[in-house]
Every structure is written in C-alpha cells, then in structure tokens.
Amino acid sequence: MTATVRTRFAPSPTGYLHIGGARTALFNYLLARRSGGKFALRIEDTDQTRNIAGAEQKLLDDLRWLGLHWDEGPGVGGPAGEYHQSRRLASYQRVARELLDSGKAYYATETREELEAMRRAAQKEQGGFLYRRPTHFPSESEAQKARDEGRPVVVRLKMPPRDVVVSDQILGEVRIAASELYDFVLLKADGWPTYHFAVVVDDEAMGVTHVLRGQEHLMNTPNHIALQEALGYRTPVYAHLPIIMNMDGSKMSKREKDRAVRAAAAARLAAGGGERAALAAAASADPGSFEAWLTGDAQLDGDALRRLARELHVQLPEIEIHDFRLSGYLPETLLNFIALLGWSPGDGRERMSLEEMTAAFSVERIGKTNARFDRAKLLNFNTQAIAAAPKERLLAALRDYLGVSERSPLAGVPDDTLRRLLEINDGLRLFRQLEEKCAALFAPDEALSYDDDAVQKTLIKGERAGLHVLAELQPVLAAVGDWRAAALETAIKGFGESRGLGLGKVAQPIRVAVCGNTVSPPIFDTLELIGRERVLRRIGETLRRLAADAPRAAPPASQGSSS
RNA sequence: GCCCCCAUCGUCUAGAGGCCUAGGACACCGGCUUUUCAAGCCGGCGACCGGGGUUCGAAUCCCCGUGGGGGUACCA
C-alpha cells in the first residue's frame, strides 16, 4: 500500500515568519505537492510564556502572501480537527497517562534551582550535564503531595539504554550514543506538553509521513524516536535542512533589527537630537522598558521597532518575510531564491516558478551545507523577475505593496497611472524604489524637499549654468500646447540642440527643479505626469528661490577645500 | 567543556573515481550604451581548507588536523 505523503509546517506564534521558517515551509509544501500528498499547518503554541498576541495572524498572512497554501490547518480544518496544540491538550494528557501507567514514564519533582545546581556541578567536573534518573519514582499520591506542597511535578520519559540511530534523508545515518541521552520532560509542571512530546503525538495523529525541519532539531530527533518506540508509533522520514546564515556567517536573527535601531537611537540621543520620552513613545514603550531596551539586549515588538525606525530614519535590516514584503520584493521571487538555499534542481536552472520548483523538487537534491543569505543576489532575482513579469501580475503585486506601505505617496494613485509608472520604470529593482523615485510626481508642491547636493551640482555649480538653462527653458515649456511626453520631448530636445547642449545638461536641471533630486523616471514622462501647471510652478519657484540666494551662493571660490 | 553535523570561486551552487585545463548564477573589475537612478550588452578576475592514505587515476572514497555551524532547557 502506498501511504499518502503528509508533511507539515509547525511554527510557534512568536512573531513574523522567518526566512528559515519560510524555507522549511516551502520544502514541506514542495514535497507534499510533488508527491500528490497533503501539506498541513500546525500551530505550536504550548509555551504559555512565549506566545505573542497577533503573531499567529501574521504568520498565516506571510504564508499566504508567499502562496504556500496549506491543505489542513487553521482556517481550513482537516481530519485532525484541531491544529493548535493549545486545543489538543487532552490528547497529550491521555498519552502521558498511558505512558505513566505502563511504567514508561515517571513523575519527577526537582525544582529548577535543584536542576540548575546539578548542571553547574556537572559543568565543573566533566563539562556536560545529563539528567540522572532517580532511584525512586514518585507514586501518584506522592506526586500529588508534592504538588500540594508547591513543588513542580513533571513527567519524564524513561529513555531506553541504547544508542539511537537517526536515518536522515539528507545527512545519512547519525548515531547518538546512549550516554548522550537522558529522560527528557514530556509534561511540564504547568501541565502543558513540551515540544518533544507534542510534536510526536501530533505527527502521529495527523499522519505525518515526512518531517523536513531545520538542522537545529537534529539532536532532538533521538528523543522523538525513543518516544515513538515507546508508544508504538511509526517513525516518519526525517530530513534535517542546513541552516540559513547571514552573509557574515552569523545567525539571522530578529535581534539584528533591534541592534540597528538601538544604534540609531543611541546616536540620536548622543547628538542631543531627540528626547528619550519621544523615542519611547514612538516605540510605545514606557520609559523604564525603553531604557532597558536601549542599554540591554532586549527585543522590541516588531511593529514598535518599525515605528521607531521610521522616526529615526533608519532602514531595518530585512530578516523576516514581512520585511521583504515591505521592501517591495515579489513573493514568488523570494520563494524562488529561498528554495535555492540548500536545494538545486541540478540542471543549472535558477529562475523557477512555484510550479516548476514543485515539478523539480526532491529531498535527495537537498544539500548538507549551511547557506549564506546573499541579498545582492536576491535583489538581482527580483530585478529580473520584475522585468519578466506579466503586466497585470506586476500591477497586482504593486497594489499589494502599496497596501502594506504606510503613508505611501502613491496610495491613491489609480491603476492606469500605476501601469504607466511600471512602464516608464524599466530596470526597476524593488517597489519601494519605484515609490521613492516617483514620490515627487504625486506630492503636493509644499511637501517637496530639495536635496542640497543635487541643487548644487545641477543648478549652481559651473556659474549657475543649470539655472540659466532653466530660466531660458521656462518660456519654451510654457509654450508647449500638448502636454504629453512626446511633445515635451520634441520641445526640450529642440531647445537643447539650439543651444548645443546635450540632453543631460537640460534634463538634470529640470529634474532637480521639479523633483528636488537627481533621480526620477524619464524626464518627459515625469513632466507629463506632474502636469503642466505644477511643473511651471515648481520651476518658477526654484528660479525665484535660488535667485534670492545668488549673492551667497556664488562667491569666488577663493579658499579651496583642499588640505 | 562535551555531543552532533558540515567543508568546491567573495556568495549560492553543479560535480555521485577518469567526461574537470572544475561548469553556471550573483557580486566584483574593465569596456560599451546612456536624459538621472537603474537596466542592458561585451569581456575579465576568481574555488576543490591542510596533511596523510586507498587507487593505474581523487573535488569525488577513508583517516587525522583545522575551520565553520548546531545542540547541550519544564523554548520551540
């Protein structure tokens, strides 16, 4: 009989979806799809102290955004009924009872302090601590008595005294010596199951046949295998994925975002440029915890961190899937890139759709070595994907981006204009880039800010040549009857030729005058989209403002800056 | 400390004993193109961690060393 392949992704709701988690989800998804099986999503929310409100929703959103739809799990149900471990408590307790009754598990009543003391003592002597099985197992009533006395009571599994061999699809056979194994906890003192326990019980209940998970779980596997044996469960096929690291070899961690913002905050405060209270407010933290965050290693809530980053004008490093969404990456491209971190189809292909990856996927082709997350390559993937994407797909993706981009200058822009923007921005790398580049086309005149360097370079420098060009061009533009890119091009190019000026000499002064900086879409389209009236007004205003500055702006450069 | 895993260009990787003078992609460098930012085109630089084996032959197999990573919880 050929059992249906069932895989699962089982995150705990502690925040946004991580890059590593996304890849694990992807591989599980691909394996299930590839083999015509089922892909389930299970929420591992058994740690009462770690669950974060709203995190599950974020997790699901990220997964959906990526297009990794699950066949069973939250929102869609499935044969296992509940897919939140917090709602499956009864089954863990039932199984624990079974284990206790058959003598395969026992109560243990050491306190955390006692355990910690043993650990320290062992550390000193031999360097490693393994929980030593007690000589006496508390009876049911003794356990109850301990509980009554306020002592913690946990349930531990009796590990069989033999080596465990993990048959891993990627790593081969990994043998863990019996001497490395110990009686791990099944049920915590609060009655909730540990990860090890819940994962085994649920994988069995959900019929999971293949477990693809990060390599950080490799050393957990003997526990799971021992438990499966004790319970008479079959052992699923295991495949431990290599880990995704930062370019510098460090682990990709949310903490990086805190570090980036913390540094900026400290710099701001040191420069006397900001009130502590204001920053704390931006982070929606009370002064005490803000201070603790600022001076320590604590982590701020993702959204609070984002607000603070905005306040400080720092770019958060992209760590979680949501960060990439906010930067304006295409989800299908992110998925494609992530898939190649540890897997390759073997035929030299790199750019693949989810369907193509599904068709090509196999666990055998997953590598063993940790991969570094190279953002430069990702950016290139995205650039090429944007160039190759069908127009309507691109528009939908841009709409999605604008939906999550706070206070976007392009927020109210109609689809037709968005299409136009996409057309005139070839070479585009990220949606955020388009947003920044086109902001001036939609911003009200008062909101325009002029970049000093740009003004100096294109308008002032060289005896205000740029300014002169602008002044002469003004009436030419004013005379353009048909305010569209083509006619503007004719007029402006004609002007340039009549003066013997290359387009660059003409376009850049205009660009800076109407956009405030040297970067915008092609100048003729830019002018058309800004509109005749606003263009003329911005040019006039620029001329006026800089003329007033003239005495100061053009002193004979007697004291050279050379030193 | 102890246990486990890993090791090909800067990065992601192809390579399953002769097809390898090691292939591709990104990055980088040079040139071209150019109204800005990009994009594009052409060319270039660039790796089998070290040492021992095994074999007629090793990037591929074995051992040791070194380096990197993971684990060492009543977190997952």
mmCIF file with all atom_site columns, N, CA, C and O (backbone and C1' of nucleotides) in Angstrom, chain B residues 2-3 5 7 9-10 17 24 38 50 59 63 72:
data_model
loop_
_atom_site.group_PDB
_atom_site.id
_atom_site.type_symbol
_atom_site.label_atom_id
_atom_site.label_alt_id
_atom_site.label_comp_id
_atom_site.label_asym_id
_atom_site.label_entity_id
_atom_site.label_seq_id
_atom_site.pdbx_PDB_ins_code
_atom_site.Cartn_x
_atom_site.Cartn_y
_atom_site.Cartn_z
_atom_site.occupancy
_atom_site.B_iso_or_equiv
_atom_site.pdbx_formal_charge
_atom_site.auth_seq_id
_atom_site.auth_comp_id
_atom_site.auth_asym_id
_atom_site.auth_atom_id
_atom_site.pdbx_PDB_model_num
ATOM 1  P P     . C B 1 2  ? 36.198 18.273 25.266  1.00 0.00 ? 2  C B P     1
ATOM 2  O "O5'" . C B 1 2  ? 34.746 17.614 25.320  1.00 0.00 ? 2  C B "O5'" 1
ATOM 3  C "C5'" . C B 1 2  ? 34.467 16.589 26.270  1.00 0.00 ? 2  C B "C5'" 1
ATOM 4  C "C4'" . C B 1 2  ? 32.994 16.281 26.244  1.00 0.00 ? 2  C B "C4'" 1
ATOM 5  C "C3'" . C B 1 2  ? 32.440 15.935 24.877  1.00 0.00 ? 2  C B "C3'" 1
ATOM 6  O "O3'" . C B 1 2  ? 32.652 14.565 24.565  1.00 0.00 ? 2  C B "O3'" 1
ATOM 7  C "C1'" . C B 1 2  ? 31.021 17.516 25.919  1.00 0.00 ? 2  C B "C1'" 1
ATOM 8  P P     . C B 1 3  ? 32.880 14.146 23.038  1.00 0.00 ? 3  C B P     1
ATOM 9  O "O5'" . C B 1 3  ? 31.389 14.188 22.452  1.00 0.00 ? 3  C B "O5'" 1
ATOM 10 C "C5'" . C B 1 3  ? 30.416 13.243 22.889  1.00 0.00 ? 3  C B "C5'" 1
ATOM 11 C "C4'" . C B 1 3  ? 29.086 13.573 22.280  1.00 0.00 ? 3  C B "C4'" 1
ATOM 12 C "C3'" . C B 1 3  ? 29.092 13.734 20.765  1.00 0.00 ? 3  C B "C3'" 1
ATOM 13 O "O3'" . C B 1 3  ? 29.008 12.479 20.107  1.00 0.00 ? 3  C B "O3'" 1
ATOM 14 C "C1'" . C B 1 3  ? 27.934 15.552 21.727  1.00 0.00 ? 3  C B "C1'" 1
ATOM 15 P P     . C B 1 5  ? 27.869 13.031 13.165  1.00 0.00 ? 5  C B P     1
ATOM 16 O "O5'" . C B 1 5  ? 27.447 14.310 12.320  1.00 0.00 ? 5  C B "O5'" 1
ATOM 17 C "C5'" . C B 1 5  ? 26.122 14.444 11.806  1.00 0.00 ? 5  C B "C5'" 1
ATOM 18 C "C4'" . C B 1 5  ? 25.957 15.795 11.173  1.00 0.00 ? 5  C B "C4'" 1
ATOM 19 C "C3'" . C B 1 5  ? 26.989 16.149 10.106  1.00 0.00 ? 5  C B "C3'" 1
ATOM 20 O "O3'" . C B 1 5  ? 26.669 15.558 8.857   1.00 0.00 ? 5  C B "O3'" 1
ATOM 21 C "C1'" . C B 1 5  ? 26.733 17.975 11.571  1.00 0.00 ? 5  C B "C1'" 1
ATOM 22 P P     . A B 1 7  ? 30.133 18.568 3.280   1.00 0.00 ? 7  A B P     1
ATOM 23 O "O5'" . A B 1 7  ? 31.111 19.835 3.342   1.00 0.00 ? 7  A B "O5'" 1
ATOM 24 C "C5'" . A B 1 7  ? 30.579 21.168 3.017   1.00 0.00 ? 7  A B "C5'" 1
ATOM 25 C "C4'" . A B 1 7  ? 31.729 22.152 3.005   1.00 0.00 ? 7  A B "C4'" 1
ATOM 26 C "C3'" . A B 1 7  ? 32.811 21.726 2.008   1.00 0.00 ? 7  A B "C3'" 1
ATOM 27 O "O3'" . A B 1 7  ? 33.042 22.568 0.901   1.00 0.00 ? 7  A B "O3'" 1
ATOM 28 C "C1'" . A B 1 7  ? 33.673 21.845 4.265   1.00 0.00 ? 7  A B "C1'" 1
ATOM 29 P P     . C B 1 9  ? 35.037 27.645 -2.072  1.00 0.00 ? 9  C B P     1
ATOM 30 O "O5'" . C B 1 9  ? 35.047 28.534 -3.385  1.00 0.00 ? 9  C B "O5'" 1
ATOM 31 C "C5'" . C B 1 9  ? 34.895 29.954 -3.274  1.00 0.00 ? 9  C B "C5'" 1
ATOM 32 C "C4'" . C B 1 9  ? 35.597 30.565 -4.460  1.00 0.00 ? 9  C B "C4'" 1
ATOM 33 C "C3'" . C B 1 9  ? 35.280 32.057 -4.665  1.00 0.00 ? 9  C B "C3'" 1
ATOM 34 O "O3'" . C B 1 9  ? 36.422 32.854 -4.417  1.00 0.00 ? 9  C B "O3'" 1
ATOM 35 C "C1'" . C B 1 9  ? 35.236 30.820 -6.714  1.00 0.00 ? 9  C B "C1'" 1
ATOM 36 P P     . G B 1 10 ? 37.067 32.975 -2.924  1.00 0.00 ? 10 G B P     1
ATOM 37 O "O5'" . G B 1 10 ? 36.027 33.995 -2.328  1.00 0.00 ? 10 G B "O5'" 1
ATOM 38 C "C5'" . G B 1 10 ? 36.234 34.550 -1.023  1.00 0.00 ? 10 G B "C5'" 1
ATOM 39 C "C4'" . G B 1 10 ? 35.058 35.406 -0.703  1.00 0.00 ? 10 G B "C4'" 1
ATOM 40 C "C3'" . G B 1 10 ? 33.724 34.684 -0.813  1.00 0.00 ? 10 G B "C3'" 1
ATOM 41 O "O3'" . G B 1 10 ? 33.377 34.083 0.412   1.00 0.00 ? 10 G B "O3'" 1
ATOM 42 C "C1'" . G B 1 10 ? 33.649 36.672 -2.085  1.00 0.00 ? 10 G B "C1'" 1
ATOM 43 P P     . G B 1 17 ? 30.920 7.748  -8.843  1.00 0.00 ? 17 G B P     1
ATOM 44 O "O5'" . G B 1 17 ? 32.442 7.947  -9.206  1.00 0.00 ? 17 G B "O5'" 1
ATOM 45 C "C5'" . G B 1 17 ? 33.332 8.374  -8.242  1.00 0.00 ? 17 G B "C5'" 1
ATOM 46 C "C4'" . G B 1 17 ? 34.543 8.882  -8.979  1.00 0.00 ? 17 G B "C4'" 1
ATOM 47 C "C3'" . G B 1 17 ? 34.617 8.302  -10.400 1.00 0.00 ? 17 G B "C3'" 1
ATOM 48 O "O3'" . G B 1 17 ? 34.097 9.345  -11.232 1.00 0.00 ? 17 G B "O3'" 1
ATOM 49 C "C1'" . G B 1 17 ? 36.658 7.904  -9.163  1.00 0.00 ? 17 G B "C1'" 1
ATOM 50 P P     . G B 1 24 ? 30.813 28.750 -17.151 1.00 0.00 ? 24 G B P     1
ATOM 51 O "O5'" . G B 1 24 ? 29.385 28.878 -16.481 1.00 0.00 ? 24 G B "O5'" 1
ATOM 52 C "C5'" . G B 1 24 ? 28.214 28.531 -17.222 1.00 0.00 ? 24 G B "C5'" 1
ATOM 53 C "C4'" . G B 1 24 ? 27.012 28.554 -16.324 1.00 0.00 ? 24 G B "C4'" 1
ATOM 54 C "C3'" . G B 1 24 ? 26.741 29.878 -15.626 1.00 0.00 ? 24 G B "C3'" 1
ATOM 55 O "O3'" . G B 1 24 ? 26.052 30.781 -16.472 1.00 0.00 ? 24 G B "O3'" 1
ATOM 56 C "C1'" . G B 1 24 ? 26.554 28.126 -14.055 1.00 0.00 ? 24 G B "C1'" 1
ATOM 57 P P     . A B 1 38 ? 22.697 53.602 -9.870  1.00 0.00 ? 38 A B P     1
ATOM 58 O "O5'" . A B 1 38 ? 21.576 52.495 -9.980  1.00 0.00 ? 38 A B "O5'" 1
ATOM 59 C "C5'" . A B 1 38 ? 21.612 51.516 -10.961 1.00 0.00 ? 38 A B "C5'" 1
ATOM 60 C "C4'" . A B 1 38 ? 20.211 51.035 -11.199 1.00 0.00 ? 38 A B "C4'" 1
ATOM 61 C "C3'" . A B 1 38 ? 20.103 49.897 -12.184 1.00 0.00 ? 38 A B "C3'" 1
ATOM 62 O "O3'" . A B 1 38 ? 20.367 48.657 -11.548 1.00 0.00 ? 38 A B "O3'" 1
ATOM 63 C "C1'" . A B 1 38 ? 18.564 51.567 -12.776 1.00 0.00 ? 38 A B "C1'" 1
ATOM 64 P P     . G B 1 50 ? 43.702 22.625 0.332   1.00 0.00 ? 50 G B P     1
ATOM 65 O "O5'" . G B 1 50 ? 44.567 22.293 1.627   1.00 0.00 ? 50 G B "O5'" 1
ATOM 66 C "C5'" . G B 1 50 ? 45.481 23.271 2.135   1.00 0.00 ? 50 G B "C5'" 1
ATOM 67 C "C4'" . G B 1 50 ? 46.206 22.684 3.320   1.00 0.00 ? 50 G B "C4'" 1
ATOM 68 C "C3'" . G B 1 50 ? 46.765 21.280 3.081   1.00 0.00 ? 50 G B "C3'" 1
ATOM 69 O "O3'" . G B 1 50 ? 48.031 21.339 2.457   1.00 0.00 ? 50 G B "O3'" 1
ATOM 70 C "C1'" . G B 1 50 ? 45.572 21.305 5.116   1.00 0.00 ? 50 G B "C1'" 1
ATOM 71 P P     . A B 1 59 ? 41.388 15.590 -7.856  1.00 0.00 ? 59 A B P     1
ATOM 72 O "O5'" . A B 1 59 ? 40.291 16.062 -6.785  1.00 0.00 ? 59 A B "O5'" 1
ATOM 73 C "C5'" . A B 1 59 ? 40.474 17.207 -5.995  1.00 0.00 ? 59 A B "C5'" 1
ATOM 74 C "C4'" . A B 1 59 ? 39.222 17.482 -5.214  1.00 0.00 ? 59 A B "C4'" 1
ATOM 75 C "C3'" . A B 1 59 ? 38.457 16.228 -4.804  1.00 0.00 ? 59 A B "C3'" 1
ATOM 76 O "O3'" . A B 1 59 ? 38.873 15.809 -3.531  1.00 0.00 ? 59 A B "O3'" 1
ATOM 77 C "C1'" . A B 1 59 ? 36.997 17.736 -5.910  1.00 0.00 ? 59 A B "C1'" 1
ATOM 78 P P     . C B 1 63 ? 36.526 7.857  8.042   1.00 0.00 ? 63 C B P     1
ATOM 79 O "O5'" . C B 1 63 ? 38.041 8.040  8.489   1.00 0.00 ? 63 C B "O5'" 1
ATOM 80 C "C5'" . C B 1 63 ? 38.698 7.023  9.246   1.00 0.00 ? 63 C B "C5'" 1
ATOM 81 C "C4'" . C B 1 63 ? 40.107 7.467  9.550   1.00 0.00 ? 63 C B "C4'" 1
ATOM 82 C "C3'" . C B 1 63 ? 40.223 8.825  10.234  1.00 0.00 ? 63 C B "C3'" 1
ATOM 83 O "O3'" . C B 1 63 ? 40.040 8.733  11.631  1.00 0.00 ? 63 C B "O3'" 1
ATOM 84 C "C1'" . C B 1 63 ? 41.755 8.706  8.438   1.00 0.00 ? 63 C B "C1'" 1
ATOM 85 P P     . U B 1 72 ? 19.547 22.969 23.210  1.00 0.00 ? 72 U B P     1
ATOM 86 O "O5'" . U B 1 72 ? 20.529 22.276 24.244  1.00 0.00 ? 72 U B "O5'" 1
ATOM 87 C "C5'" . U B 1 72 ? 20.287 20.946 24.697  1.00 0.00 ? 72 U B "C5'" 1
ATOM 88 C "C4'" . U B 1 72 ? 21.489 20.463 25.458  1.00 0.00 ? 72 U B "C4'" 1
ATOM 89 C "C3'" . U B 1 72 ? 21.839 21.290 26.688  1.00 0.00 ? 72 U B "C3'" 1
ATOM 90 O "O3'" . U B 1 72 ? 21.048 20.905 27.809  1.00 0.00 ? 72 U B "O3'" 1
ATOM 91 C "C1'" . U B 1 72 ? 23.790 20.832 25.430  1.00 0.00 ? 72 U B "C1'" 1
#
